[in-house]
mmCIF file of C-alpha atoms and ligand atoms in Angstrom:
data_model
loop_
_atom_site.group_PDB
_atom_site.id
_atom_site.type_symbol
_atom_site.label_atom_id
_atom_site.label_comp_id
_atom_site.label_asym_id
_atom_site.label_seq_id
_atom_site.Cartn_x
_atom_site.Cartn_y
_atom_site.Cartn_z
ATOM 1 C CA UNK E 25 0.000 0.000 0.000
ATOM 2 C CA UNK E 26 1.161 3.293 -0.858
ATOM 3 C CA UNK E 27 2.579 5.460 2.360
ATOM 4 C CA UNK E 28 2.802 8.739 -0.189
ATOM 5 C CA UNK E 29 0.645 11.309 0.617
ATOM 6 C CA UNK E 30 0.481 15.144 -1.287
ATOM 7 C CA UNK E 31 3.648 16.990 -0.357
ATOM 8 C CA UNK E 32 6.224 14.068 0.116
ATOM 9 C CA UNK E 33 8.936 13.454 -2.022
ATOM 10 C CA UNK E 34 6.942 11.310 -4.333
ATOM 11 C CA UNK E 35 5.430 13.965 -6.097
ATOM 12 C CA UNK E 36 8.880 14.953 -7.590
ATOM 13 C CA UNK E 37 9.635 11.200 -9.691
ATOM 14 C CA UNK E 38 5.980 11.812 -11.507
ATOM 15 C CA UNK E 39 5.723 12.180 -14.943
ATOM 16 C CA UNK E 40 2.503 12.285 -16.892
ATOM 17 C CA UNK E 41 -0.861 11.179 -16.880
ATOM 18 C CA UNK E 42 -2.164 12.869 -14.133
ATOM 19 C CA UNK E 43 -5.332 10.369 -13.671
ATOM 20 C CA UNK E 44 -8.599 10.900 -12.003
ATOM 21 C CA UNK E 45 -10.218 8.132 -10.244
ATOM 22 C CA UNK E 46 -13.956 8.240 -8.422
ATOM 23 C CA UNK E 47 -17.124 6.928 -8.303
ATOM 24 C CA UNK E 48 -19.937 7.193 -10.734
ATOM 25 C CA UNK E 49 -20.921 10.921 -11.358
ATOM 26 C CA UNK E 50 -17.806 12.406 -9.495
ATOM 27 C CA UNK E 51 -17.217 14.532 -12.586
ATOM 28 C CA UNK E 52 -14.094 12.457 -13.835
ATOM 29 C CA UNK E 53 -14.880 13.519 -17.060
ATOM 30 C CA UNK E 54 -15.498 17.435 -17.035
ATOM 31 C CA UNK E 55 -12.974 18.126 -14.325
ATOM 32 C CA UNK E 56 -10.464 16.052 -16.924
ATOM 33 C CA UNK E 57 -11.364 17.735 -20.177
ATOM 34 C CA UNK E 58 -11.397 20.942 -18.010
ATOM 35 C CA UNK E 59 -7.752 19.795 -16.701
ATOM 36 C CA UNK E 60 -6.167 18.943 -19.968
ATOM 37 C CA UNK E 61 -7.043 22.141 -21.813
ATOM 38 C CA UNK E 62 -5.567 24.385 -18.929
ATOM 39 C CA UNK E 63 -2.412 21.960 -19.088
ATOM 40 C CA UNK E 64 -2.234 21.624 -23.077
ATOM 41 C CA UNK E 65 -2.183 18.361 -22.235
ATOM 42 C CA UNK E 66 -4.721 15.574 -24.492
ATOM 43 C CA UNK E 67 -7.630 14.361 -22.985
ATOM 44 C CA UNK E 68 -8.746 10.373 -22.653
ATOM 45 C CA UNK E 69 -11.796 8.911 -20.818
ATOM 46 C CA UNK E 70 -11.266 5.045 -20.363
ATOM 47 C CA UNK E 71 -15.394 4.132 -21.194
ATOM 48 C CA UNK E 72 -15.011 6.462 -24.336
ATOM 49 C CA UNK E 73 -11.898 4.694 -25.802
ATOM 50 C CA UNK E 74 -13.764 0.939 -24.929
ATOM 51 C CA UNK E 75 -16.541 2.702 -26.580
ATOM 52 C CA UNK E 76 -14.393 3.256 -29.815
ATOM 53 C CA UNK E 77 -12.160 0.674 -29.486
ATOM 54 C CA UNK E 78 -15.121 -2.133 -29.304
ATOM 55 C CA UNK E 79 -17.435 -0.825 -31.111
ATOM 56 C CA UNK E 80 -20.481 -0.975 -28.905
ATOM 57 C CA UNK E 81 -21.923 0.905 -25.675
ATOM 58 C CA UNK E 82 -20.890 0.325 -22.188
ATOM 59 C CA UNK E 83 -24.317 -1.000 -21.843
ATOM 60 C CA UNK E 84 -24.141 -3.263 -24.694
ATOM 61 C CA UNK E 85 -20.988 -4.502 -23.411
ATOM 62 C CA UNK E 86 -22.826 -5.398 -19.668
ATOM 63 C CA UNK E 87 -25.229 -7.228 -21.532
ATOM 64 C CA UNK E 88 -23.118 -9.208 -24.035
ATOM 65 C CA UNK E 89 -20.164 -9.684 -21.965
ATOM 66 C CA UNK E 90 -21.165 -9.082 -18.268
ATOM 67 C CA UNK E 91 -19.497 -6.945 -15.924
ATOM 68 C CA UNK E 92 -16.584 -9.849 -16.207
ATOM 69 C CA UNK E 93 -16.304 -9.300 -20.172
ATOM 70 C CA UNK E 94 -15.999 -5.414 -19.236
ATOM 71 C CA UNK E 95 -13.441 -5.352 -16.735
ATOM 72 C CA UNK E 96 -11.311 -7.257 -19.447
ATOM 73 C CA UNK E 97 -11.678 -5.014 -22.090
ATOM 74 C CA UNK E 98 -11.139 -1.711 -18.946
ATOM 75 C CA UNK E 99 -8.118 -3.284 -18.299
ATOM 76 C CA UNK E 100 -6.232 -3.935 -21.833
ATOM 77 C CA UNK E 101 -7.265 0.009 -22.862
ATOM 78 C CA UNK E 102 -5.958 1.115 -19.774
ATOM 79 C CA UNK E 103 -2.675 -0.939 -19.670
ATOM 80 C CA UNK E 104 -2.491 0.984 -24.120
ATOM 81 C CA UNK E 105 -3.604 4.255 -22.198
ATOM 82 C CA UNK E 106 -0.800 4.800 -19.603
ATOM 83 C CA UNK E 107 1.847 3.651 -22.241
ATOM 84 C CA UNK E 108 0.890 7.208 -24.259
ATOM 85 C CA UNK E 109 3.455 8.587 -24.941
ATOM 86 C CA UNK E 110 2.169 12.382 -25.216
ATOM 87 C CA UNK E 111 0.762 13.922 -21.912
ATOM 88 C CA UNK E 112 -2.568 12.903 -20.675
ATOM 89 C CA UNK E 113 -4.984 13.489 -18.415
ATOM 90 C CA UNK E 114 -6.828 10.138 -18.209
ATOM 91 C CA UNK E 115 -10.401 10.170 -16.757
ATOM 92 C CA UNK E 116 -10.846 6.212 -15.334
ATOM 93 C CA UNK E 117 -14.666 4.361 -14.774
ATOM 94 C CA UNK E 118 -15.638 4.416 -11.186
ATOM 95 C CA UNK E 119 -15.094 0.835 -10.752
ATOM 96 C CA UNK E 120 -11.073 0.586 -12.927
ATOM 97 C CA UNK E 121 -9.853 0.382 -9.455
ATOM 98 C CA UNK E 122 -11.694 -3.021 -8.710
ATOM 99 C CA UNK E 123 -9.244 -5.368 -10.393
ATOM 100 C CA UNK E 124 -5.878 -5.343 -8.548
ATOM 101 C CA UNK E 125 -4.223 -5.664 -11.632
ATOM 102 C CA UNK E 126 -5.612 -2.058 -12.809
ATOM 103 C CA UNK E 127 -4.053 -0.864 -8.831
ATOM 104 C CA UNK E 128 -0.917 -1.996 -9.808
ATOM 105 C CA UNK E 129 -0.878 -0.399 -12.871
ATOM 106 C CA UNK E 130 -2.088 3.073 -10.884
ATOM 107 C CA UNK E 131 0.944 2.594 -8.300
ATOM 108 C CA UNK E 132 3.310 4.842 -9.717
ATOM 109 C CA UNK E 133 0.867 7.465 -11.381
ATOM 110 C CA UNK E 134 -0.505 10.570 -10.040
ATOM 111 C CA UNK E 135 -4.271 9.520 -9.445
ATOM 112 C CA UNK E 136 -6.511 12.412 -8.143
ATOM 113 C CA UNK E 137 -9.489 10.732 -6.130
ATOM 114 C CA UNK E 138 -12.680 12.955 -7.211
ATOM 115 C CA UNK E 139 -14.644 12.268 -3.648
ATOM 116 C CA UNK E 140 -18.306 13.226 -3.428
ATOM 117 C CA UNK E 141 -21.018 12.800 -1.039
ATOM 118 C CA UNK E 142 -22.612 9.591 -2.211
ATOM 119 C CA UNK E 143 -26.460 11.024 -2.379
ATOM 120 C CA UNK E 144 -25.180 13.616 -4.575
ATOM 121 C CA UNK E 145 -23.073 11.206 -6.809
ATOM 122 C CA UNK E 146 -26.322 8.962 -6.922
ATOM 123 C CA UNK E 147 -28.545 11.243 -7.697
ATOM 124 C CA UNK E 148 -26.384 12.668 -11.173
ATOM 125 C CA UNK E 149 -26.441 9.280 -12.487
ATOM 126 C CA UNK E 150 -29.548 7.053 -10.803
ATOM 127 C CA UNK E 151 -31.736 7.978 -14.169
ATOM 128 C CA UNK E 152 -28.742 7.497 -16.308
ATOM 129 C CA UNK E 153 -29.334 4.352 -19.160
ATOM 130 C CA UNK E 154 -25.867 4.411 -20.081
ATOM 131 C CA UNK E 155 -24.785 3.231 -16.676
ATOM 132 C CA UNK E 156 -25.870 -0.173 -16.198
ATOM 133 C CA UNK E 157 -24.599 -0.578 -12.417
ATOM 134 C CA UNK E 158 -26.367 2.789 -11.812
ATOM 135 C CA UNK E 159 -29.442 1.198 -11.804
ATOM 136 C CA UNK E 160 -29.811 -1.631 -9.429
ATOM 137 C CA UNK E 161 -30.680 1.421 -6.852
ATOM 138 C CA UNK E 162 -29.338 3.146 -3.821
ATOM 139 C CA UNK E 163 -28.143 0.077 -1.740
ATOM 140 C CA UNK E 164 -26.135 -1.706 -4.671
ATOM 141 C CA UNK E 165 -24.697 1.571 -5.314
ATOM 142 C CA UNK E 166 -23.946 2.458 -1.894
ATOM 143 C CA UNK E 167 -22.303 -0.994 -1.039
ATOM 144 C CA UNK E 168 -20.091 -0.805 -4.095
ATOM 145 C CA UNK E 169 -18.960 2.872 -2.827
ATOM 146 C CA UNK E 170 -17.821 0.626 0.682
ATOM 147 C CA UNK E 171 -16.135 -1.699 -1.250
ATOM 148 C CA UNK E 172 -13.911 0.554 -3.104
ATOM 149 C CA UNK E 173 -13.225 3.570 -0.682
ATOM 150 C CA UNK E 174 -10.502 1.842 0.474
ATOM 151 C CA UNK E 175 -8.856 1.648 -2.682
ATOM 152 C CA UNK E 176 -9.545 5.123 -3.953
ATOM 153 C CA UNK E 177 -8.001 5.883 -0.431
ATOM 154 C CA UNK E 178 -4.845 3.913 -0.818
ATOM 155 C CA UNK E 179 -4.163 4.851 -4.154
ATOM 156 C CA UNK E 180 -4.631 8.165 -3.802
ATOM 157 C CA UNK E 181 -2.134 10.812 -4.211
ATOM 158 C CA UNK E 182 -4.305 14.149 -4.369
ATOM 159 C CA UNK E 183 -8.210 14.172 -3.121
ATOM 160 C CA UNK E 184 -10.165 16.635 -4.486
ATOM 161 C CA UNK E 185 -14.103 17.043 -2.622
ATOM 162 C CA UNK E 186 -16.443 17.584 -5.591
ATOM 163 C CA UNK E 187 -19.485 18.947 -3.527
ATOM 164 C CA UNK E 188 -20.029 22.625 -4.218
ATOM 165 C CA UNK E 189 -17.097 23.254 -6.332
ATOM 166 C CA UNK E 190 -16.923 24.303 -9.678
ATOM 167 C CA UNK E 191 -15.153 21.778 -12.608
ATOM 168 C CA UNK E 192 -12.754 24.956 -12.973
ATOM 169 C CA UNK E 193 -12.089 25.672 -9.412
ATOM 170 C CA UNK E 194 -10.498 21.319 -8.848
ATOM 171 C CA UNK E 195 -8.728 22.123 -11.958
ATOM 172 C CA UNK E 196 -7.305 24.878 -10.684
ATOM 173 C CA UNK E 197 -6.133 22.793 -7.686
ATOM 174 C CA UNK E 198 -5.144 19.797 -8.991
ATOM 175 C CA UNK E 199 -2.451 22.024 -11.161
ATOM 176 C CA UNK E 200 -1.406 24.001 -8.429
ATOM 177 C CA UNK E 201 -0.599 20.284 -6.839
ATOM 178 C CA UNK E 202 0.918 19.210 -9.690
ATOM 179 C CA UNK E 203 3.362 22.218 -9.805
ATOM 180 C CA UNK E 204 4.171 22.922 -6.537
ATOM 181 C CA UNK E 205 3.440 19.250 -4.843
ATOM 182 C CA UNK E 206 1.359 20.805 -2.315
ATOM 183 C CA UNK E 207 -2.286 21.567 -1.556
ATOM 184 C CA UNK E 208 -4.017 25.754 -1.322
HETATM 185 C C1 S3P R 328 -18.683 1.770 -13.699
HETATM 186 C C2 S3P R 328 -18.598 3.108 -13.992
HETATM 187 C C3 S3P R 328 -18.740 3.636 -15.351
HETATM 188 C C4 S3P R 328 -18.401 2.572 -16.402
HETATM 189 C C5 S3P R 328 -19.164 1.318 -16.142
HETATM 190 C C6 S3P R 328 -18.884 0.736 -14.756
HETATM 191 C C7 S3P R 328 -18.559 1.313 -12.289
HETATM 192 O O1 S3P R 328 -17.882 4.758 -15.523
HETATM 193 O O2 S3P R 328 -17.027 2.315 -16.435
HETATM 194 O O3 S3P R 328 -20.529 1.602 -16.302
HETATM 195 O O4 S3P R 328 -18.273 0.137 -12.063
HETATM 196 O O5 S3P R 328 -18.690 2.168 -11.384
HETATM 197 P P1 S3P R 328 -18.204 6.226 -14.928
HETATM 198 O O6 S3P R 328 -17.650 6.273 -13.536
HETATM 199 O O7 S3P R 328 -17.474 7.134 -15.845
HETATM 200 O O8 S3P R 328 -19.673 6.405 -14.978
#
């Protein structure tokens, strides 16, 4: 387990990505796009590059291929997405850091934990179609959030709180990490 936290020498022997991690509707995806144009940096989201790589929806995916058949496919596009070899800021799915394959691939990396108060996470994506492990409801979605807290804790080198602040405003603060290795 990683004894780094924001501020120790660690931060210095990081090159790019920087990659956010969180749960469903933490705003991996804005904050990132946000992040990468005030870096100059390019811009992935892992579920968009299955998306394009496969061919088919995440939901399709769940249904042909169960969660199982997904997590396979998450992990070979994100073991091709941290070899890039231009800078990236990589947005991951909420549940990348399930396999412990994927957390030993994120051991090294500078992985920003998006952390949000789970009734406001649930409620951005409870409606959402696209998210197939959205919808088993507020217990399933809830226990999953216990399962993995520990990992998005351990693996963790920044944590940004999403509640109340603006997709600029964590931008802003995960650079000001980034360059100076320390939080505001
Ligand atoms: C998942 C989150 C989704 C997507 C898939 C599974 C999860 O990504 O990877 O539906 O296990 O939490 P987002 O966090 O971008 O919604």
């Amino acid at each position: 387990m990683s004894e780094w936290k924001v501020g120790e020498p660690r931060f210095a022997r990081f090159k790019p990505p920087i990659v956010l991690m969180g749960m469903m509707g933490s705003g991996k995806t804005t904050v990132g796009r946000v992040l990468a144009h005030e870096l100059g940096w390019g811009f992935e989201d892992l579920d968009a590059a299955i998306v394009r790589r496969t061919g088919l929806e995440i939901a399709e995916i769940f249904s042909r291929y169960g969660e199982e058949g997904f997590r396979e496919r998450e992990h070979r596009y994100l073991k091709e997405m941290l070899l890039s070899s231009t800078p990236l800021v990589l947005a991951l799915g909420g549940g990348t850091v399930v396999l412990p394959e994927n957390r030993a691939l994120l051991h090294e990396t500078a992985v920003v934990w998006l952390k949000g108060s789970l009734p406001l996470l649930y409620s951005r994506v409870a409606d959402d179609a696209g998210r197939p492990l959205a919808g088993a409801g507020w217990e399933v979605f809830e226990m999953r959030y216990r399962q993995r807290e520990p990992w998005f804790q351990s693996l963790a080198w920044a944590i940004e709180d999403v509640d109340g602040r603006s997709c600029e405003e964590i931008a802003q603060n995960i650079i000001s990490i980034w360059q100076n290795g320390v939080r505001e």
